[in-house]
Amino acid sequence: MSSVNTSKTRRMAGLSILTALVIVLQFIAEYIKISGVPITLTLVPIVVGSALYGIRGGAWLGGVFGVVVWLMSIAGIDQTGATLWPL
């Protein structure tokens, strides 16, 4: 097995784990509120992914975060974002 394939596989597996963490942390953060404002810990896997996998990895994870927030706002799960989507 070549080291190039091993490197690509490790990168793909690492980004997959961090992508799942971004999605899960964003959903959990909606239910943890301090003074009525939801906190987010989603920045942690984005920064770690950017440090480990470069700007493309960070851009991917940031894009996933943006799509998750957008979908949660449209679905009405995120109350702050839902005010931007009138029914």
PDB file of C-alpha atoms in Angstrom:
ATOM      1  CA  MET A   1       0.000   0.000   0.000  1.00  0.00           C
ATOM      2  CA  SER A   2       1.449   3.348  -0.956  1.00  0.00           C
ATOM      3  CA  SER A   3       1.871   6.147   1.531  1.00  0.00           C
ATOM      4  CA  VAL A   4      -0.132   8.511  -0.703  1.00  0.00           C
ATOM      5  CA  ASN A   5      -3.234   6.345  -0.413  1.00  0.00           C
ATOM      6  CA  THR A   6      -2.725   5.990   3.341  1.00  0.00           C
ATOM      7  CA  SER A   7      -2.400   9.764   3.710  1.00  0.00           C
ATOM      8  CA  LYS A   8      -5.548  10.407   1.679  1.00  0.00           C
ATOM      9  CA  THR A   9      -7.478   7.807   3.651  1.00  0.00           C
ATOM     10  CA  ARG A  10      -6.403   9.315   6.975  1.00  0.00           C
ATOM     11  CA  ARG A  11      -7.358  12.791   5.767  1.00  0.00           C
ATOM     12  CA  MET A  12     -10.775  11.596   4.610  1.00  0.00           C
ATOM     13  CA  ALA A  13     -11.422   9.722   7.858  1.00  0.00           C
ATOM     14  CA  GLY A  14     -10.296  12.673   9.990  1.00  0.00           C
ATOM     15  CA  LEU A  15     -12.454  15.151   8.094  1.00  0.00           C
ATOM     16  CA  SER A  16     -15.405  12.759   8.305  1.00  0.00           C
ATOM     17  CA  ILE A  17     -15.111  12.543  12.084  1.00  0.00           C
ATOM     18  CA  LEU A  18     -14.775  16.311  12.423  1.00  0.00           C
ATOM     19  CA  THR A  19     -17.747  16.841  10.077  1.00  0.00           C
ATOM     20  CA  ALA A  20     -19.891  14.596  12.263  1.00  0.00           C
ATOM     21  CA  LEU A  21     -18.711  16.525  15.334  1.00  0.00           C
ATOM     22  CA  VAL A  22     -19.690  19.845  13.735  1.00  0.00           C
ATOM     23  CA  ILE A  23     -23.199  18.568  12.998  1.00  0.00           C
ATOM     24  CA  VAL A  24     -23.736  16.989  16.418  1.00  0.00           C
ATOM     25  CA  LEU A  25     -22.335  19.935  18.373  1.00  0.00           C
ATOM     26  CA  GLN A  26     -24.513  22.383  16.463  1.00  0.00           C
ATOM     27  CA  PHE A  27     -27.674  20.399  17.233  1.00  0.00           C
ATOM     28  CA  ILE A  28     -26.705  19.989  20.906  1.00  0.00           C
ATOM     29  CA  ALA A  29     -25.833  23.683  21.246  1.00  0.00           C
ATOM     30  CA  GLU A  30     -29.398  24.646  20.420  1.00  0.00           C
ATOM     31  CA  TYR A  31     -30.617  23.059  23.632  1.00  0.00           C
ATOM     32  CA  ILE A  32     -27.856  24.429  25.911  1.00  0.00           C
ATOM     33  CA  LYS A  33     -28.679  28.047  26.619  1.00  0.00           C
ATOM     34  CA  ILE A  34     -27.080  30.588  28.921  1.00  0.00           C
ATOM     35  CA  SER A  35     -29.344  33.579  29.640  1.00  0.00           C
ATOM     36  CA  GLY A  36     -31.556  32.532  26.738  1.00  0.00           C
ATOM     37  CA  VAL A  37     -28.720  32.582  24.209  1.00  0.00           C
ATOM     38  CA  PRO A  38     -27.514  29.270  22.774  1.00  0.00           C
ATOM     39  CA  ILE A  39     -23.775  28.719  23.051  1.00  0.00           C
ATOM     40  CA  THR A  40     -21.827  26.992  20.344  1.00  0.00           C
ATOM     41  CA  LEU A  41     -18.767  24.811  20.665  1.00  0.00           C
ATOM     42  CA  THR A  42     -18.735  24.108  16.945  1.00  0.00           C
ATOM     43  CA  LEU A  43     -15.755  26.370  16.384  1.00  0.00           C
ATOM     44  CA  VAL A  44     -13.463  23.862  18.130  1.00  0.00           C
ATOM     45  CA  PRO A  45     -13.591  21.093  15.456  1.00  0.00           C
ATOM     46  CA  ILE A  46     -13.426  23.729  12.702  1.00  0.00           C
ATOM     47  CA  VAL A  47     -10.211  25.204  14.106  1.00  0.00           C
ATOM     48  CA  VAL A  48      -8.720  21.763  14.783  1.00  0.00           C
ATOM     49  CA  GLY A  49      -9.589  20.637  11.250  1.00  0.00           C
ATOM     50  CA  SER A  50      -8.058  23.767   9.788  1.00  0.00           C
ATOM     51  CA  ALA A  51      -4.875  23.270  11.801  1.00  0.00           C
ATOM     52  CA  LEU A  52      -4.565  19.592  10.882  1.00  0.00           C
ATOM     53  CA  TYR A  53      -5.773  19.590   7.267  1.00  0.00           C
ATOM     54  CA  GLY A  54      -5.095  23.111   6.019  1.00  0.00           C
ATOM     55  CA  ILE A  55      -7.294  25.769   4.534  1.00  0.00           C
ATOM     56  CA  ARG A  56      -9.354  23.343   2.434  1.00  0.00           C
ATOM     57  CA  GLY A  57     -10.239  21.247   5.468  1.00  0.00           C
ATOM     58  CA  GLY A  58     -11.197  24.350   7.440  1.00  0.00           C
ATOM     59  CA  ALA A  59     -13.256  25.668   4.535  1.00  0.00           C
ATOM     60  CA  TRP A  60     -15.066  22.344   4.252  1.00  0.00           C
ATOM     61  CA  LEU A  61     -15.914  22.263   7.959  1.00  0.00           C
ATOM     62  CA  GLY A  62     -16.972  25.917   7.945  1.00  0.00           C
ATOM     63  CA  GLY A  63     -19.201  25.238   4.951  1.00  0.00           C
ATOM     64  CA  VAL A  64     -20.807  22.291   6.725  1.00  0.00           C
ATOM     65  CA  PHE A  65     -21.435  24.535   9.740  1.00  0.00           C
ATOM     66  CA  GLY A  66     -23.060  27.162   7.516  1.00  0.00           C
ATOM     67  CA  VAL A  67     -25.338  24.639   5.819  1.00  0.00           C
ATOM     68  CA  VAL A  68     -26.389  23.115   9.157  1.00  0.00           C
ATOM     69  CA  VAL A  69     -27.235  26.530  10.614  1.00  0.00           C
ATOM     70  CA  TRP A  70     -29.118  27.471   7.446  1.00  0.00           C
ATOM     71  CA  LEU A  71     -31.178  24.266   7.501  1.00  0.00           C
ATOM     72  CA  MET A  72     -31.890  24.621  11.230  1.00  0.00           C
ATOM     73  CA  SER A  73     -33.076  28.194  10.648  1.00  0.00           C
ATOM     74  CA  ILE A  74     -35.409  27.177   7.837  1.00  0.00           C
ATOM     75  CA  ALA A  75     -36.786  24.246   9.851  1.00  0.00           C
ATOM     76  CA  GLY A  76     -37.427  26.509  12.851  1.00  0.00           C
ATOM     77  CA  ILE A  77     -35.096  24.637  15.178  1.00  0.00           C
ATOM     78  CA  ASP A  78     -32.853  27.694  15.599  1.00  0.00           C
ATOM     79  CA  GLN A  79     -35.220  30.342  16.961  1.00  0.00           C
ATOM     80  CA  THR A  80     -32.833  33.231  16.341  1.00  0.00           C
ATOM     81  CA  GLY A  81     -32.313  32.280  12.719  1.00  0.00           C
ATOM     82  CA  ALA A  82     -35.982  31.390  12.252  1.00  0.00           C
ATOM     83  CA  THR A  83     -36.905  35.067  12.636  1.00  0.00           C
ATOM     84  CA  LEU A  84     -35.237  35.606   9.249  1.00  0.00           C
ATOM     85  CA  TRP A  85     -37.513  33.051   7.561  1.00  0.00           C
ATOM     86  CA  PRO A  86     -41.114  34.252   7.911  1.00  0.00           C
ATOM     87  CA  LEU A  87     -43.796  31.699   7.118  1.00  0.00           C
TER      88      LEU A  87
END
